[in-house]
PDB file of C-alpha atoms in Angstrom:
ATOM      1  CA  UNK A1022      -4.866 -73.099 -49.972  1.00  0.00           C
ATOM      2  CA  UNK A1023      -5.296 -71.332 -53.223  1.00  0.00           C
ATOM      3  CA  UNK A1024      -8.299 -69.536 -54.300  1.00  0.00           C
ATOM      4  CA  UNK A1025      -9.392 -68.749 -50.702  1.00  0.00           C
ATOM      5  CA  UNK A1026     -10.198 -66.237 -48.072  1.00  0.00           C
ATOM      6  CA  UNK A1027     -11.102 -65.785 -44.594  1.00  0.00           C
ATOM      7  CA  UNK A1028     -13.441 -62.981 -43.203  1.00  0.00           C
ATOM      8  CA  UNK A1029     -12.783 -62.210 -39.436  1.00  0.00           C
ATOM      9  CA  UNK A1030     -14.606 -60.034 -37.014  1.00  0.00           C
ATOM     10  CA  UNK A1031     -12.827 -58.514 -33.967  1.00  0.00           C
ATOM     11  CA  UNK A1032     -13.504 -57.577 -30.848  1.00  0.00           C
ATOM     12  CA  UNK A1033     -17.019 -58.194 -29.982  1.00  0.00           C
ATOM     13  CA  UNK A1034     -17.286 -58.417 -26.484  1.00  0.00           C
ATOM     14  CA  UNK A1035     -20.625 -58.016 -24.063  1.00  0.00           C
ATOM     15  CA  UNK A1036     -19.791 -54.006 -24.994  1.00  0.00           C
ATOM     16  CA  UNK A1037     -20.831 -53.519 -28.452  1.00  0.00           C
ATOM     17  CA  UNK A1038     -22.591 -56.140 -29.124  1.00  0.00           C
ATOM     18  CA  UNK A1039     -26.112 -54.605 -29.666  1.00  0.00           C
ATOM     19  CA  UNK A1040     -24.105 -52.057 -32.033  1.00  0.00           C
ATOM     20  CA  UNK A1041     -22.456 -54.871 -33.618  1.00  0.00           C
ATOM     21  CA  UNK A1042     -24.648 -57.705 -34.310  1.00  0.00           C
ATOM     22  CA  UNK A1043     -26.875 -56.122 -36.889  1.00  0.00           C
ATOM     23  CA  UNK A1044     -23.562 -54.969 -38.695  1.00  0.00           C
ATOM     24  CA  UNK A1045     -22.154 -58.970 -38.164  1.00  0.00           C
ATOM     25  CA  UNK A1046     -26.136 -59.551 -40.454  1.00  0.00           C
ATOM     26  CA  UNK A1047     -25.408 -57.191 -43.068  1.00  0.00           C
ATOM     27  CA  UNK A1048     -22.398 -59.254 -43.439  1.00  0.00           C
ATOM     28  CA  UNK A1049     -23.814 -61.762 -43.956  1.00  0.00           C
ATOM     29  CA  UNK A1050     -25.907 -61.139 -46.472  1.00  0.00           C
ATOM     30  CA  UNK A1051     -23.438 -59.301 -48.523  1.00  0.00           C
ATOM     31  CA  UNK A1052     -21.057 -62.027 -48.787  1.00  0.00           C
ATOM     32  CA  UNK A1053     -23.554 -64.528 -48.591  1.00  0.00           C
ATOM     33  CA  UNK A1054     -22.413 -66.483 -45.803  1.00  0.00           C
ATOM     34  CA  UNK A1055     -21.575 -66.972 -42.150  1.00  0.00           C
ATOM     35  CA  UNK A1056     -18.062 -66.027 -41.109  1.00  0.00           C
ATOM     36  CA  UNK A1057     -15.974 -66.136 -37.946  1.00  0.00           C
ATOM     37  CA  UNK A1058     -16.551 -63.508 -35.662  1.00  0.00           C
ATOM     38  CA  UNK A1059     -13.694 -63.024 -32.686  1.00  0.00           C
ATOM     39  CA  UNK A1060     -14.869 -62.562 -29.253  1.00  0.00           C
ATOM     40  CA  UNK A1061     -13.566 -61.052 -26.848  1.00  0.00           C
ATOM     41  CA  UNK A1062     -14.521 -63.343 -23.215  1.00  0.00           C
ATOM     42  CA  UNK A1063     -14.373 -60.630 -20.043  1.00  0.00           C
ATOM     43  CA  UNK A1064     -18.139 -59.789 -18.863  1.00  0.00           C
ATOM     44  CA  UNK A1065     -16.199 -58.694 -15.029  1.00  0.00           C
ATOM     45  CA  UNK A1066     -18.086 -55.741 -14.689  1.00  0.00           C
ATOM     46  CA  UNK A1067     -20.797 -55.691 -17.069  1.00  0.00           C
ATOM     47  CA  UNK A1068     -24.407 -56.426 -15.486  1.00  0.00           C
ATOM     48  CA  UNK A1069     -26.262 -59.636 -15.097  1.00  0.00           C
ATOM     49  CA  UNK A1070     -28.960 -58.198 -17.909  1.00  0.00           C
ATOM     50  CA  UNK A1071     -25.811 -57.456 -20.514  1.00  0.00           C
ATOM     51  CA  UNK A1072     -24.000 -60.645 -19.962  1.00  0.00           C
ATOM     52  CA  UNK A1073     -27.332 -62.964 -20.135  1.00  0.00           C
ATOM     53  CA  UNK A1074     -28.514 -61.074 -23.548  1.00  0.00           C
ATOM     54  CA  UNK A1075     -24.028 -61.755 -25.059  1.00  0.00           C
ATOM     55  CA  UNK A1076     -24.573 -65.189 -24.100  1.00  0.00           C
ATOM     56  CA  UNK A1077     -28.140 -65.585 -25.887  1.00  0.00           C
ATOM     57  CA  UNK A1078     -26.725 -63.234 -28.788  1.00  0.00           C
ATOM     58  CA  UNK A1079     -23.663 -65.618 -28.707  1.00  0.00           C
ATOM     59  CA  UNK A1080     -25.625 -68.231 -29.245  1.00  0.00           C
ATOM     60  CA  UNK A1081     -28.245 -67.631 -31.929  1.00  0.00           C
ATOM     61  CA  UNK A1082     -25.240 -66.401 -34.558  1.00  0.00           C
ATOM     62  CA  UNK A1083     -23.713 -69.798 -33.576  1.00  0.00           C
ATOM     63  CA  UNK A1084     -26.808 -71.420 -34.669  1.00  0.00           C
ATOM     64  CA  UNK A1085     -26.871 -69.281 -37.611  1.00  0.00           C
ATOM     65  CA  UNK A1086     -23.693 -70.919 -38.565  1.00  0.00           C
ATOM     66  CA  UNK A1087     -20.979 -68.348 -36.922  1.00  0.00           C
ATOM     67  CA  UNK A1088     -18.441 -69.280 -35.990  1.00  0.00           C
ATOM     68  CA  UNK A1089     -16.748 -68.137 -32.640  1.00  0.00           C
ATOM     69  CA  UNK A1090     -13.657 -67.845 -32.128  1.00  0.00           C
ATOM     70  CA  UNK A1091     -11.438 -66.708 -28.764  1.00  0.00           C
ATOM     71  CA  UNK A1092      -9.326 -63.064 -28.599  1.00  0.00           C
ATOM     72  CA  UNK A1093      -7.813 -63.017 -25.564  1.00  0.00           C
ATOM     73  CA  UNK A1094      -8.903 -62.124 -22.251  1.00  0.00           C
ATOM     74  CA  UNK A1095      -9.716 -58.240 -21.867  1.00  0.00           C
ATOM     75  CA  UNK A1096      -8.216 -57.501 -24.900  1.00  0.00           C
ATOM     76  CA  UNK A1097      -5.940 -54.729 -22.792  1.00  0.00           C
ATOM     77  CA  UNK A1098      -3.421 -55.329 -20.467  1.00  0.00           C
ATOM     78  CA  UNK A1099      -4.751 -54.740 -17.033  1.00  0.00           C
ATOM     79  CA  UNK A1100      -1.919 -56.822 -15.508  1.00  0.00           C
ATOM     80  CA  UNK A1101       1.587 -55.426 -14.591  1.00  0.00           C
ATOM     81  CA  UNK A1102       3.631 -58.511 -16.111  1.00  0.00           C
ATOM     82  CA  UNK A1103       7.454 -58.912 -16.590  1.00  0.00           C
ATOM     83  CA  UNK A1104       7.716 -58.900 -20.911  1.00  0.00           C
ATOM     84  CA  UNK A1105      10.453 -58.596 -22.459  1.00  0.00           C
ATOM     85  CA  UNK A1106      11.107 -55.828 -24.472  1.00  0.00           C
ATOM     86  CA  UNK A1107       9.960 -55.742 -27.676  1.00  0.00           C
ATOM     87  CA  UNK A1108       6.382 -56.897 -25.805  1.00  0.00           C
ATOM     88  CA  UNK A1109       6.665 -53.472 -24.168  1.00  0.00           C
ATOM     89  CA  UNK A1110       7.202 -51.589 -27.627  1.00  0.00           C
ATOM     90  CA  UNK A1111       4.583 -53.595 -29.188  1.00  0.00           C
ATOM     91  CA  UNK A1112       2.325 -52.267 -25.787  1.00  0.00           C
ATOM     92  CA  UNK A1113       3.346 -48.644 -26.839  1.00  0.00           C
ATOM     93  CA  UNK A1114       2.516 -49.097 -29.983  1.00  0.00           C
ATOM     94  CA  UNK A1115      -1.039 -50.133 -29.469  1.00  0.00           C
ATOM     95  CA  UNK A1116      -2.222 -47.819 -26.117  1.00  0.00           C
ATOM     96  CA  UNK A1117      -1.987 -51.723 -24.086  1.00  0.00           C
ATOM     97  CA  UNK A1118      -3.726 -53.792 -26.098  1.00  0.00           C
ATOM     98  CA  UNK A1119      -1.316 -55.913 -27.162  1.00  0.00           C
ATOM     99  CA  UNK A1120      -2.153 -58.389 -24.038  1.00  0.00           C
ATOM    100  CA  UNK A1121       0.130 -61.349 -25.009  1.00  0.00           C
ATOM    101  CA  UNK A1122       3.333 -59.802 -26.324  1.00  0.00           C
ATOM    102  CA  UNK A1123       6.258 -60.732 -25.407  1.00  0.00           C
ATOM    103  CA  UNK A1124       5.086 -62.659 -22.188  1.00  0.00           C
ATOM    104  CA  UNK A1125       6.382 -65.160 -19.883  1.00  0.00           C
ATOM    105  CA  UNK A1126       6.065 -68.807 -20.471  1.00  0.00           C
ATOM    106  CA  UNK A1127       4.068 -68.773 -16.702  1.00  0.00           C
ATOM    107  CA  UNK A1128       2.238 -64.976 -17.850  1.00  0.00           C
ATOM    108  CA  UNK A1129       1.414 -66.713 -21.106  1.00  0.00           C
ATOM    109  CA  UNK A1130      -0.437 -69.338 -19.970  1.00  0.00           C
ATOM    110  CA  UNK A1131      -1.893 -67.443 -17.229  1.00  0.00           C
ATOM    111  CA  UNK A1132      -3.682 -65.286 -19.566  1.00  0.00           C
ATOM    112  CA  UNK A1133      -4.560 -67.597 -21.943  1.00  0.00           C
ATOM    113  CA  UNK A1134      -6.422 -69.414 -18.852  1.00  0.00           C
ATOM    114  CA  UNK A1135      -7.911 -66.301 -18.251  1.00  0.00           C
ATOM    115  CA  UNK A1136      -9.043 -66.595 -20.962  1.00  0.00           C
ATOM    116  CA  UNK A1137     -10.335 -69.898 -21.307  1.00  0.00           C
ATOM    117  CA  UNK A1138     -12.729 -69.433 -18.074  1.00  0.00           C
ATOM    118  CA  UNK A1139     -13.400 -66.139 -19.121  1.00  0.00           C
ATOM    119  CA  UNK A1140     -15.203 -68.229 -21.567  1.00  0.00           C
ATOM    120  CA  UNK A1141     -16.456 -71.545 -20.095  1.00  0.00           C
ATOM    121  CA  UNK A1142     -17.912 -68.710 -16.819  1.00  0.00           C
ATOM    122  CA  UNK A1143     -19.465 -66.632 -20.091  1.00  0.00           C
ATOM    123  CA  UNK A1144     -21.507 -69.750 -22.410  1.00  0.00           C
ATOM    124  CA  UNK A1145     -21.915 -71.928 -19.149  1.00  0.00           C
ATOM    125  CA  UNK A1146     -23.656 -74.975 -19.768  1.00  0.00           C
ATOM    126  CA  UNK A1147     -23.133 -74.582 -23.582  1.00  0.00           C
ATOM    127  CA  UNK A1148     -20.224 -74.196 -23.860  1.00  0.00           C
ATOM    128  CA  UNK A1149     -17.662 -75.919 -25.720  1.00  0.00           C
ATOM    129  CA  UNK A1150     -13.883 -75.564 -27.193  1.00  0.00           C
ATOM    130  CA  UNK A1151     -13.272 -72.556 -29.108  1.00  0.00           C
ATOM    131  CA  UNK A1152     -12.154 -73.068 -32.415  1.00  0.00           C
ATOM    132  CA  UNK A1153      -9.243 -70.591 -32.725  1.00  0.00           C
ATOM    133  CA  UNK A1154      -7.358 -68.545 -30.723  1.00  0.00           C
ATOM    134  CA  UNK A1155      -5.818 -64.903 -31.815  1.00  0.00           C
ATOM    135  CA  UNK A1156      -4.122 -62.774 -29.415  1.00  0.00           C
ATOM    136  CA  UNK A1157      -5.543 -59.394 -29.457  1.00  0.00           C
ATOM    137  CA  UNK A1158      -3.487 -57.206 -32.043  1.00  0.00           C
ATOM    138  CA  UNK A1159      -2.377 -60.443 -33.659  1.00  0.00           C
ATOM    139  CA  UNK A1160       1.423 -59.743 -31.011  1.00  0.00           C
ATOM    140  CA  UNK A1161       1.957 -63.076 -29.234  1.00  0.00           C
ATOM    141  CA  UNK A1162       5.071 -63.949 -27.581  1.00  0.00           C
ATOM    142  CA  UNK A1163       7.404 -67.499 -27.533  1.00  0.00           C
ATOM    143  CA  UNK A1164       4.940 -69.320 -25.703  1.00  0.00           C
ATOM    144  CA  UNK A1165       1.915 -69.236 -26.869  1.00  0.00           C
ATOM    145  CA  UNK A1166       1.156 -70.823 -30.616  1.00  0.00           C
ATOM    146  CA  UNK A1167       2.289 -73.664 -28.923  1.00  0.00           C
ATOM    147  CA  UNK A1168       0.127 -73.359 -25.240  1.00  0.00           C
ATOM    148  CA  UNK A1169      -2.932 -72.353 -27.719  1.00  0.00           C
ATOM    149  CA  UNK A1170      -2.386 -75.936 -30.438  1.00  0.00           C
ATOM    150  CA  UNK A1171      -1.852 -79.203 -26.852  1.00  0.00           C
ATOM    151  CA  UNK A1172      -5.046 -77.108 -25.809  1.00  0.00           C
ATOM    152  CA  UNK A1173      -5.875 -78.579 -29.505  1.00  0.00           C
ATOM    153  CA  UNK A1174      -7.740 -74.941 -30.972  1.00  0.00           C
ATOM    154  CA  UNK A1175      -6.042 -73.165 -33.841  1.00  0.00           C
ATOM    155  CA  UNK A1176      -3.916 -70.515 -33.679  1.00  0.00           C
ATOM    156  CA  UNK A1177      -3.468 -67.182 -35.268  1.00  0.00           C
ATOM    157  CA  UNK A1178      -0.534 -64.500 -35.829  1.00  0.00           C
ATOM    158  CA  UNK A1179       0.178 -61.540 -38.355  1.00  0.00           C
ATOM    159  CA  UNK A1180       1.723 -62.877 -40.451  1.00  0.00           C
ATOM    160  CA  UNK A1181       0.295 -66.634 -39.878  1.00  0.00           C
ATOM    161  CA  UNK A1182      -2.144 -69.475 -38.987  1.00  0.00           C
ATOM    162  CA  UNK A1183      -1.012 -73.236 -37.469  1.00  0.00           C
ATOM    163  CA  UNK A1184      -4.370 -76.132 -36.875  1.00  0.00           C
ATOM    164  CA  UNK A1185      -3.960 -77.549 -33.536  1.00  0.00           C
ATOM    165  CA  UNK A1186      -2.207 -80.535 -36.042  1.00  0.00           C
ATOM    166  CA  UNK A1187       0.580 -78.365 -36.353  1.00  0.00           C
ATOM    167  CA  UNK A1188       0.188 -77.262 -40.037  1.00  0.00           C
ATOM    168  CA  UNK A1189       0.917 -73.811 -41.262  1.00  0.00           C
ATOM    169  CA  UNK A1190       0.294 -71.451 -43.204  1.00  0.00           C
ATOM    170  CA  UNK A1191       0.685 -68.006 -44.893  1.00  0.00           C
ATOM    171  CA  UNK A1192      -1.662 -65.101 -44.247  1.00  0.00           C
ATOM    172  CA  UNK A1193      -1.589 -61.668 -45.485  1.00  0.00           C
ATOM    173  CA  UNK A1194      -4.427 -59.241 -43.172  1.00  0.00           C
ATOM    174  CA  UNK A1195      -5.804 -56.495 -44.729  1.00  0.00           C
ATOM    175  CA  UNK A1196      -7.236 -54.970 -41.652  1.00  0.00           C
ATOM    176  CA  UNK A1197      -8.408 -50.779 -41.793  1.00  0.00           C
ATOM    177  CA  UNK A1198      -8.511 -49.898 -37.314  1.00  0.00           C
ATOM    178  CA  UNK A1199      -6.835 -47.683 -36.105  1.00  0.00           C
ATOM    179  CA  UNK A1200      -5.112 -46.952 -39.800  1.00  0.00           C
ATOM    180  CA  UNK A1201      -5.522 -42.732 -40.292  1.00  0.00           C
ATOM    181  CA  UNK A1202      -7.004 -42.330 -43.330  1.00  0.00           C
ATOM    182  CA  UNK A1203      -4.131 -41.180 -45.346  1.00  0.00           C
ATOM    183  CA  UNK A1204      -4.278 -44.421 -44.754  1.00  0.00           C
ATOM    184  CA  UNK A1205      -7.069 -45.613 -46.142  1.00  0.00           C
ATOM    185  CA  UNK A1206      -6.219 -46.026 -49.636  1.00  0.00           C
ATOM    186  CA  UNK A1207      -2.964 -47.417 -49.502  1.00  0.00           C
ATOM    187  CA  UNK A1208      -4.407 -50.382 -47.474  1.00  0.00           C
ATOM    188  CA  UNK A1209      -6.880 -50.744 -49.686  1.00  0.00           C
ATOM    189  CA  UNK A1210      -5.123 -51.012 -52.581  1.00  0.00           C
ATOM    190  CA  UNK A1211      -2.464 -54.032 -50.563  1.00  0.00           C
ATOM    191  CA  UNK A1212      -5.889 -55.912 -49.882  1.00  0.00           C
ATOM    192  CA  UNK A1213      -7.023 -56.164 -53.542  1.00  0.00           C
ATOM    193  CA  UNK A1214      -3.051 -57.120 -54.196  1.00  0.00           C
ATOM    194  CA  UNK A1215      -3.591 -59.672 -51.626  1.00  0.00           C
ATOM    195  CA  UNK A1216      -6.746 -60.848 -52.779  1.00  0.00           C
ATOM    196  CA  UNK A1217      -5.456 -61.005 -56.573  1.00  0.00           C
ATOM    197  CA  UNK A1218      -2.850 -63.321 -56.240  1.00  0.00           C
ATOM    198  CA  UNK A1219      -3.229 -67.171 -56.741  1.00  0.00           C
ATOM    199  CA  UNK A1220      -2.032 -67.668 -53.726  1.00  0.00           C
ATOM    200  CA  UNK A1221      -1.425 -67.915 -49.969  1.00  0.00           C
ATOM    201  CA  UNK A1222      -5.200 -67.584 -47.639  1.00  0.00           C
ATOM    202  CA  UNK A1223      -5.648 -63.646 -47.135  1.00  0.00           C
ATOM    203  CA  UNK A1224      -7.663 -62.376 -44.227  1.00  0.00           C
ATOM    204  CA  UNK A1225     -10.130 -59.413 -43.980  1.00  0.00           C
ATOM    205  CA  UNK A1226     -10.142 -58.568 -40.568  1.00  0.00           C
ATOM    206  CA  UNK A1227     -13.286 -56.051 -39.587  1.00  0.00           C
ATOM    207  CA  UNK A1228     -13.114 -54.452 -36.443  1.00  0.00           C
ATOM    208  CA  UNK A1229     -16.758 -52.238 -34.917  1.00  0.00           C
ATOM    209  CA  UNK A1230     -14.242 -48.920 -35.038  1.00  0.00           C
ATOM    210  CA  UNK A1231     -14.781 -49.873 -39.409  1.00  0.00           C
ATOM    211  CA  UNK A1232     -18.245 -49.134 -38.993  1.00  0.00           C
ATOM    212  CA  UNK A1233     -19.704 -46.543 -40.464  1.00  0.00           C
ATOM    213  CA  UNK A1234     -17.312 -44.791 -40.738  1.00  0.00           C
ATOM    214  CA  UNK A1235     -15.235 -47.045 -43.253  1.00  0.00           C
ATOM    215  CA  UNK A1236     -18.582 -48.866 -44.843  1.00  0.00           C
ATOM    216  CA  UNK A1237     -17.761 -48.038 -48.035  1.00  0.00           C
ATOM    217  CA  UNK A1238     -13.872 -49.296 -47.670  1.00  0.00           C
ATOM    218  CA  UNK A1239     -15.358 -52.521 -46.414  1.00  0.00           C
ATOM    219  CA  UNK A1240     -17.956 -53.697 -48.786  1.00  0.00           C
ATOM    220  CA  UNK A1241     -15.387 -53.105 -51.928  1.00  0.00           C
ATOM    221  CA  UNK A1242     -13.023 -55.257 -50.284  1.00  0.00           C
ATOM    222  CA  UNK A1243     -15.793 -57.741 -49.963  1.00  0.00           C
ATOM    223  CA  UNK A1244     -16.470 -56.872 -53.221  1.00  0.00           C
ATOM    224  CA  UNK A1245     -12.980 -57.373 -54.418  1.00  0.00           C
ATOM    225  CA  UNK A1246     -13.154 -60.961 -52.399  1.00  0.00           C
ATOM    226  CA  UNK A1247     -15.991 -62.331 -54.005  1.00  0.00           C
ATOM    227  CA  UNK A1248     -15.755 -61.053 -57.789  1.00  0.00           C
ATOM    228  CA  UNK A1249     -11.421 -62.797 -57.949  1.00  0.00           C
ATOM    229  CA  UNK A1250     -12.689 -66.470 -56.913  1.00  0.00           C
ATOM    230  CA  UNK A1251     -11.647 -67.219 -54.206  1.00  0.00           C
ATOM    231  CA  UNK A1252     -14.358 -68.468 -51.832  1.00  0.00           C
ATOM    232  CA  UNK A1253     -14.886 -67.498 -48.318  1.00  0.00           C
ATOM    233  CA  UNK A1254     -13.644 -70.353 -44.977  1.00  0.00           C
ATOM    234  CA  UNK A1255     -13.222 -70.395 -41.743  1.00  0.00           C
ATOM    235  CA  UNK A1256     -10.825 -72.314 -39.152  1.00  0.00           C
ATOM    236  CA  UNK A1257     -12.788 -75.124 -39.187  1.00  0.00           C
ATOM    237  CA  UNK A1258     -12.031 -75.660 -42.753  1.00  0.00           C
ATOM    238  CA  UNK A1259      -8.314 -75.468 -42.513  1.00  0.00           C
TER     239      UNK A1259
END
């Protein structure tokens, strides 16, 4: 797994796809290849026109070689599921976005199935199994990894990636989302470090909020990745 890296664009949804799609195309041109896009599948409150446009955009991205992964259900918990104490802490730290954090086995599976149902409804007759599942903000629970793998889907958490065959790879991630300005430089330096060391499978996780505010840092970290001798790969390559 050495000398490779993943580029993952998080939080692609029916609410932002018109603004984010041009960003994806620009990034594809910069890195020279399509990459992984993490899709929030919920379209419950969107208009039929928006849903249709979102669906068509996803299918076009897939035809261009982008890899589509499932990113939770709604990304923000709207239910009063029972959670562990650490799950409640994670919810507070992420302002309610740690959708799967600390859930019981039953609630974790229920929410996972809801996400898959929303995914299948979004794609309709052209629905295919997502190549990977990434819980929002990477916070998980004691059951989610096994539940995802049982479906034949790769699972990613904050520090590792587990394939459906059970192979687990250490994987550190660099991300700018939710970081105050005074921590951007340290975050960038951390990203440089994990990309330059000759082992591991680092991830670059981008979010819609990074653009255009931190576009310069994003481009710099991508140039660092490409200049470090690493090859851009996708989840399906693992």
